[in-house]
Short mmCIF file of C-alpha atoms in Angstrom, two decimals:
data_model
loop_
_atom_site.label_atom_id
_atom_site.label_comp_id
_atom_site.label_asym_id
_atom_site.label_seq_id
_atom_site.Cartn_x
_atom_site.Cartn_y
_atom_site.Cartn_z
CA UNK R 1 0.00 0.00 0.00
CA UNK R 2 1.36 3.44 -0.97
CA UNK R 3 2.22 5.93 1.72
CA UNK R 4 0.26 8.68 -0.03
CA UNK R 5 -2.37 9.09 -2.72
CA UNK R 6 -2.02 11.43 -5.71
CA UNK R 7 -4.46 13.83 -4.05
CA UNK R 8 -2.38 13.92 -0.85
CA UNK R 9 0.76 14.61 -2.89
CA UNK R 10 -0.97 17.50 -4.65
CA UNK R 11 -2.04 18.89 -1.27
CA UNK R 12 1.56 18.69 0.03
CA UNK R 13 2.79 20.43 -3.13
CA UNK R 14 0.34 23.28 -2.55
CA UNK R 15 1.67 23.73 0.97
CA UNK R 16 5.34 23.61 0.02
CA UNK R 17 5.67 24.68 -3.60
CA UNK R 18 2.53 26.53 -4.55
CA UNK R 19 2.79 28.01 -8.04
CA UNK R 20 5.84 25.93 -8.97
CA UNK R 21 6.29 22.83 -11.11
CA UNK R 22 4.77 19.64 -9.67
CA UNK R 23 6.96 16.97 -8.11
CA UNK R 24 8.85 14.95 -10.70
CA UNK R 25 8.45 11.18 -11.00
CA UNK R 26 11.44 10.38 -8.77
CA UNK R 27 10.19 12.51 -5.88
CA UNK R 28 6.67 11.16 -6.26
CA UNK R 29 8.08 7.62 -5.97
CA UNK R 30 9.95 8.61 -2.80
CA UNK R 31 6.87 10.25 -1.28
CA UNK R 32 4.69 7.24 -2.06
CA UNK R 33 7.21 4.75 -0.73
CA UNK R 34 5.93 3.12 2.46
CA UNK R 35 9.04 1.14 3.41
CA UNK R 36 12.60 1.90 4.44
CA UNK R 37 14.60 3.60 1.73
CA UNK R 38 17.93 5.41 1.33
CA UNK R 39 17.86 8.58 -0.75
CA UNK R 40 21.16 9.77 -2.19
CA UNK R 41 21.36 12.85 -4.40
CA UNK R 42 23.35 16.04 -4.85
CA UNK R 43 22.66 19.21 -2.82
CA UNK R 44 19.58 21.09 -3.99
CA UNK R 45 18.08 18.10 -5.76
CA UNK R 46 15.00 17.97 -3.53
CA UNK R 47 15.76 15.42 -0.84
CA UNK R 48 14.53 17.67 1.98
CA UNK R 49 11.48 18.76 0.01
CA UNK R 50 10.47 15.13 -0.53
CA UNK R 51 10.83 14.52 3.21
CA UNK R 52 8.81 17.63 4.00
CA UNK R 53 6.05 16.44 1.68
CA UNK R 54 5.86 13.13 3.51
CA UNK R 55 5.68 15.02 6.83
CA UNK R 56 2.88 17.31 5.61
CA UNK R 57 0.91 14.25 4.54
CA UNK R 58 1.71 12.48 7.79
CA UNK R 59 0.56 15.47 9.85
CA UNK R 60 -2.94 14.98 8.45
CA UNK R 61 -2.94 11.36 9.62
CA UNK R 62 -2.10 12.10 13.24
CA UNK R 63 -2.60 10.78 15.83
CA UNK R 64 -1.31 7.38 14.74
CA UNK R 65 -2.79 4.12 15.99
CA UNK R 66 -1.59 2.55 19.26
CA UNK R 67 0.03 5.79 20.42
CA UNK R 68 2.85 5.53 17.88
CA UNK R 69 4.96 8.58 17.10
CA UNK R 70 7.17 9.99 14.38
CA UNK R 71 10.92 10.41 14.92
CA UNK R 72 12.89 12.72 12.63
CA UNK R 73 16.63 13.05 13.32
CA UNK R 74 18.86 15.65 11.70
CA UNK R 75 22.50 16.68 11.97
CA UNK R 76 21.80 20.31 12.83
CA UNK R 77 19.05 22.53 14.19
CA UNK R 78 19.04 24.36 10.84
CA UNK R 79 17.21 21.42 9.28
CA UNK R 80 14.64 21.46 12.10
CA UNK R 81 14.05 25.19 11.61
CA UNK R 82 13.61 24.59 7.88
CA UNK R 83 10.98 21.94 8.55
CA UNK R 84 9.07 24.28 10.87
CA UNK R 85 9.29 27.19 8.42
CA UNK R 86 8.17 25.27 5.35
CA UNK R 87 5.50 23.05 6.88
CA UNK R 88 4.00 26.01 8.76
CA UNK R 89 0.92 25.53 11.01
CA UNK R 90 0.69 21.88 10.03
CA UNK R 91 4.00 21.31 11.84
CA UNK R 92 2.36 21.92 15.22
CA UNK R 93 1.00 18.38 15.48
CA UNK R 94 4.31 16.91 14.33
CA UNK R 95 6.35 18.60 17.05
CA UNK R 96 4.18 17.46 19.94
CA UNK R 97 4.34 14.22 21.95
CA UNK R 98 4.63 11.34 21.07
CA UNK R 99 6.66 12.63 18.11
CA UNK R 100 10.30 13.71 18.25
CA UNK R 101 11.98 16.16 15.89
CA UNK R 102 15.55 17.12 16.73
CA UNK R 103 19.26 16.55 16.28
CA UNK R 104 20.93 13.20 16.81
CA UNK R 105 22.76 14.64 19.84
CA UNK R 106 19.53 15.88 21.44
CA UNK R 107 17.90 12.49 20.88
CA UNK R 108 20.82 10.64 22.52
CA UNK R 109 20.85 13.00 25.49
CA UNK R 110 17.11 12.73 26.07
CA UNK R 111 16.34 9.08 25.35
CA UNK R 112 19.66 7.26 25.85
CA UNK R 113 22.05 9.10 28.20
CA UNK R 114 19.48 10.67 30.52
CA UNK R 115 17.48 7.46 30.72
CA UNK R 116 20.58 5.38 31.42
CA UNK R 117 21.81 7.73 34.16
CA UNK R 118 18.42 7.71 35.85
CA UNK R 119 18.03 3.93 35.58
CA UNK R 120 21.53 2.86 36.67
CA UNK R 121 22.61 5.69 39.00
CA UNK R 122 19.49 7.63 39.96
CA UNK R 123 21.22 10.69 38.51
CA UNK R 124 19.98 13.33 36.09
CA UNK R 125 21.69 15.40 33.43
CA UNK R 126 21.76 19.00 34.59
CA UNK R 127 23.55 20.51 31.60
CA UNK R 128 23.77 19.60 27.93
CA UNK R 129 26.63 21.95 27.17
CA UNK R 130 30.32 21.05 27.27
CA UNK R 131 31.59 24.45 28.45
CA UNK R 132 29.05 24.74 31.28
CA UNK R 133 29.53 21.13 32.34
CA UNK R 134 33.31 21.44 32.42
CA UNK R 135 33.12 24.65 34.44
CA UNK R 136 30.82 23.01 36.98
CA UNK R 137 33.03 19.92 37.12
CA UNK R 138 36.15 22.01 37.82
CA UNK R 139 34.30 24.02 40.46
CA UNK R 140 33.19 20.84 42.25
CA UNK R 141 36.71 19.42 42.04
CA UNK R 142 38.15 22.66 43.43
CA UNK R 143 35.97 22.32 46.54
CA UNK R 144 37.43 18.91 47.44
CA UNK R 145 39.71 18.79 50.48
CA UNK R 146 43.39 18.21 49.79
CA UNK R 147 43.29 14.85 51.60
CA UNK R 148 40.54 13.62 49.25
CA UNK R 149 41.55 10.38 47.47
CA UNK R 150 40.76 11.82 44.06
CA UNK R 151 42.97 14.85 44.76
CA UNK R 152 45.76 12.52 45.83
CA UNK R 153 45.42 10.41 42.70
CA UNK R 154 45.51 13.44 40.40
CA UNK R 155 48.51 14.89 42.24
CA UNK R 156 50.44 11.62 41.88
CA UNK R 157 49.71 11.67 38.16
CA UNK R 158 51.14 15.20 37.95
CA UNK R 159 54.21 14.20 39.97
CA UNK R 160 54.91 11.33 37.60
CA UNK R 161 55.35 13.78 34.72
CA UNK R 162 58.55 15.60 33.82
CA UNK R 163 58.65 19.37 34.39
CA UNK R 164 61.73 21.09 32.99
CA UNK R 165 63.26 24.12 34.72
CA UNK R 166 64.81 26.47 32.15
CA UNK R 167 68.33 27.86 32.43
CA UNK R 168 66.93 31.39 32.84
CA UNK R 169 64.70 30.27 35.73
CA UNK R 170 67.52 28.43 37.50
CA UNK R 171 69.89 31.39 37.17
CA UNK R 172 67.23 33.81 38.44
CA UNK R 173 66.70 31.57 41.48
CA UNK R 174 70.39 31.53 42.41
CA UNK R 175 72.04 28.94 40.19
CA UNK R 176 72.21 25.18 39.76
CA UNK R 177 74.08 24.33 42.97
CA UNK R 178 71.74 26.39 45.16
CA UNK R 179 68.62 24.89 43.60
CA UNK R 180 69.90 21.32 43.82
CA UNK R 181 70.77 21.90 47.49
CA UNK R 182 67.27 23.29 48.06
CA UNK R 183 65.78 20.21 46.31
CA UNK R 184 64.01 22.45 43.82
CA UNK R 185 65.62 20.75 40.80
CA UNK R 186 67.45 17.57 39.99
CA UNK R 187 69.46 16.58 36.93
CA UNK R 188 67.62 14.66 34.24
CA UNK R 189 69.98 11.72 33.82
CA UNK R 190 73.77 11.66 34.08
CA UNK R 191 74.34 12.79 30.47
CA UNK R 192 71.57 15.32 30.22
CA UNK R 193 72.06 19.05 30.52
CA UNK R 194 68.44 19.55 31.56
CA UNK R 195 67.06 19.84 35.08
CA UNK R 196 63.70 18.63 36.36
CA UNK R 197 61.61 20.95 38.48
CA UNK R 198 60.39 19.22 41.66
CA UNK R 199 56.92 19.66 43.09
CA UNK R 200 57.58 18.88 46.77
CA UNK R 201 60.24 18.32 49.43
CA UNK R 202 61.88 21.75 49.21
CA UNK R 203 64.55 22.89 51.69
CA UNK R 204 64.27 26.68 51.71
CA UNK R 205 66.59 27.29 54.68
CA UNK R 206 69.11 29.25 52.56
CA UNK R 207 66.74 30.62 49.91
CA UNK R 208 65.57 34.24 49.88
CA UNK R 209 61.87 34.87 50.52
CA UNK R 210 61.22 36.46 47.13
CA UNK R 211 62.78 33.48 45.35
CA UNK R 212 60.74 31.07 47.48
CA UNK R 213 57.62 32.92 46.35
CA UNK R 214 58.60 32.64 42.66
CA UNK R 215 59.26 28.90 43.00
CA UNK R 216 55.94 28.34 44.75
CA UNK R 217 54.12 30.28 42.01
CA UNK R 218 55.70 28.05 39.35
CA UNK R 219 54.70 25.00 41.38
CA UNK R 220 51.10 26.21 41.67
CA UNK R 221 50.93 27.09 37.98
CA UNK R 222 52.01 23.57 36.99
CA UNK R 223 49.62 21.85 39.39
CA UNK R 224 46.62 24.04 38.49
CA UNK R 225 47.17 23.63 34.74
CA UNK R 226 47.71 19.88 34.82
CA UNK R 227 44.90 19.24 37.33
CA UNK R 228 42.53 20.91 34.87
CA UNK R 229 43.88 18.87 31.94
CA UNK R 230 43.59 15.58 33.82
CA UNK R 231 40.09 16.21 35.17
CA UNK R 232 38.77 17.34 31.78
CA UNK R 233 40.45 14.38 30.03
CA UNK R 234 38.36 11.94 32.07
CA UNK R 235 36.31 9.45 30.06
CA UNK R 236 33.75 6.89 31.18
CA UNK R 237 33.82 3.52 29.43
CA UNK R 238 30.25 2.40 30.05
CA UNK R 239 30.61 -0.95 28.32
CA UNK R 240 33.66 -2.08 30.34
CA UNK R 241 32.61 -0.34 33.58
CA UNK R 242 35.78 1.73 33.87
CA UNK R 243 36.92 5.29 34.26
CA UNK R 244 39.90 6.49 32.21
CA UNK R 245 42.05 9.42 33.33
CA UNK R 246 44.98 10.44 31.15
CA UNK R 247 44.76 7.02 29.44
CA UNK R 248 45.10 5.38 32.87
CA UNK R 249 42.30 2.87 33.36
CA UNK R 250 40.63 2.49 36.74
CA UNK R 251 37.87 -0.04 37.43
CA UNK R 252 34.72 0.86 39.35
CA UNK R 253 35.77 -1.60 42.06
CA UNK R 254 38.84 0.00 43.57
CA UNK R 255 40.42 -0.18 47.03
CA UNK R 256 41.40 3.47 46.74
CA UNK R 257 37.78 4.43 45.99
CA UNK R 258 39.21 6.98 43.56
CA UNK R 259 36.75 5.99 40.91
CA UNK R 260 33.76 6.50 43.19
CA UNK R 261 34.87 10.06 43.85
CA UNK R 262 35.29 10.95 40.21
CA UNK R 263 32.10 9.21 39.11
CA UNK R 264 30.11 11.15 41.67
CA UNK R 265 31.39 14.47 40.35
CA UNK R 266 31.27 13.57 36.66
CA UNK R 267 27.85 11.93 36.66
CA UNK R 268 26.34 14.84 38.58
CA UNK R 269 27.16 17.31 35.84
CA UNK R 270 27.94 15.73 32.50
CA UNK R 271 28.05 12.80 30.13
CA UNK R 272 31.04 12.47 27.85
CA UNK R 273 30.62 10.86 24.43
CA UNK R 274 33.61 9.48 22.55
#
C-alpha cells in the first residue's frame, strides 16, 4: 500500500511549492514509498522537500494508531528550523508528543544518556553543554579537600610527569648548585644538561623569601594547569565499567575508591561521548 495518494501529494505540493512545477516522478516515488529507503542525491536536488512532503501528509494522519509517534533526526538545528518554516501551522501536530523532531545529539541525550543515568545511577543530566559542564566539574573538584583520594590520585599523576626548569629560571633563582641543594631541581639523567623541576620536598633554609615565592608560584601554575587537563580528560567507558584518566584505566571496584569520587562528580554534571 502506498504511503500517499495522488491527491495527498498534490495537497503537500500546494503547501510547500505553490505556483511551482509539480513533483517529478522520482520525488513522487519517494513520497509514495511506504518502506525503508535510502535517498542519495546532490545538494539542492529535492531530498529535503520530498521529506517535507511526507511530513505534511503524515501530519494529516495524526494521531497514529496505538500511540505511535514519528521520529525525525537531523545533523543540525538548521534542518529542524527549515521543517518548521516550510511546513508552517501543520507542523504543530508533528512537534508534539509522542513525536520527536531534533538533532541526533539531542535524541541521545534525552532518550539514551538521561534514561541510562536515571536507571543505573538515579542521577539526572543538569547541563547539555560542554563548556558549562566542564566549568561546573572544575568548580566541584576545586571544593574537594586536599586529603581527598581523588585529589591525591591526580597529584600523583602530575608528579609522575617531567617538568623542565629552564636555564633562565635556574639562574634567576640563584644557580644550579643552590637549587639542587634546596631540592628544587634535579638533573635529568647523568648525560643530560636539563634539570627537572620538583613539586615537593623543598629545603628553603638558605633561599631568599622572594625566590621562594617565585618557585611556589611556578609549582602552583604547573599543578593548576595539569589538574585541569587531567580532570577534563576523564572518560567513562560504560561498556567495560571503567573510568579512564589520562589514558590510565581504573575499574569501578577500587580499594582506593578513587573511581567512586570521580564518578560522583562527573555523573552529577555531564556525560562524555567518545
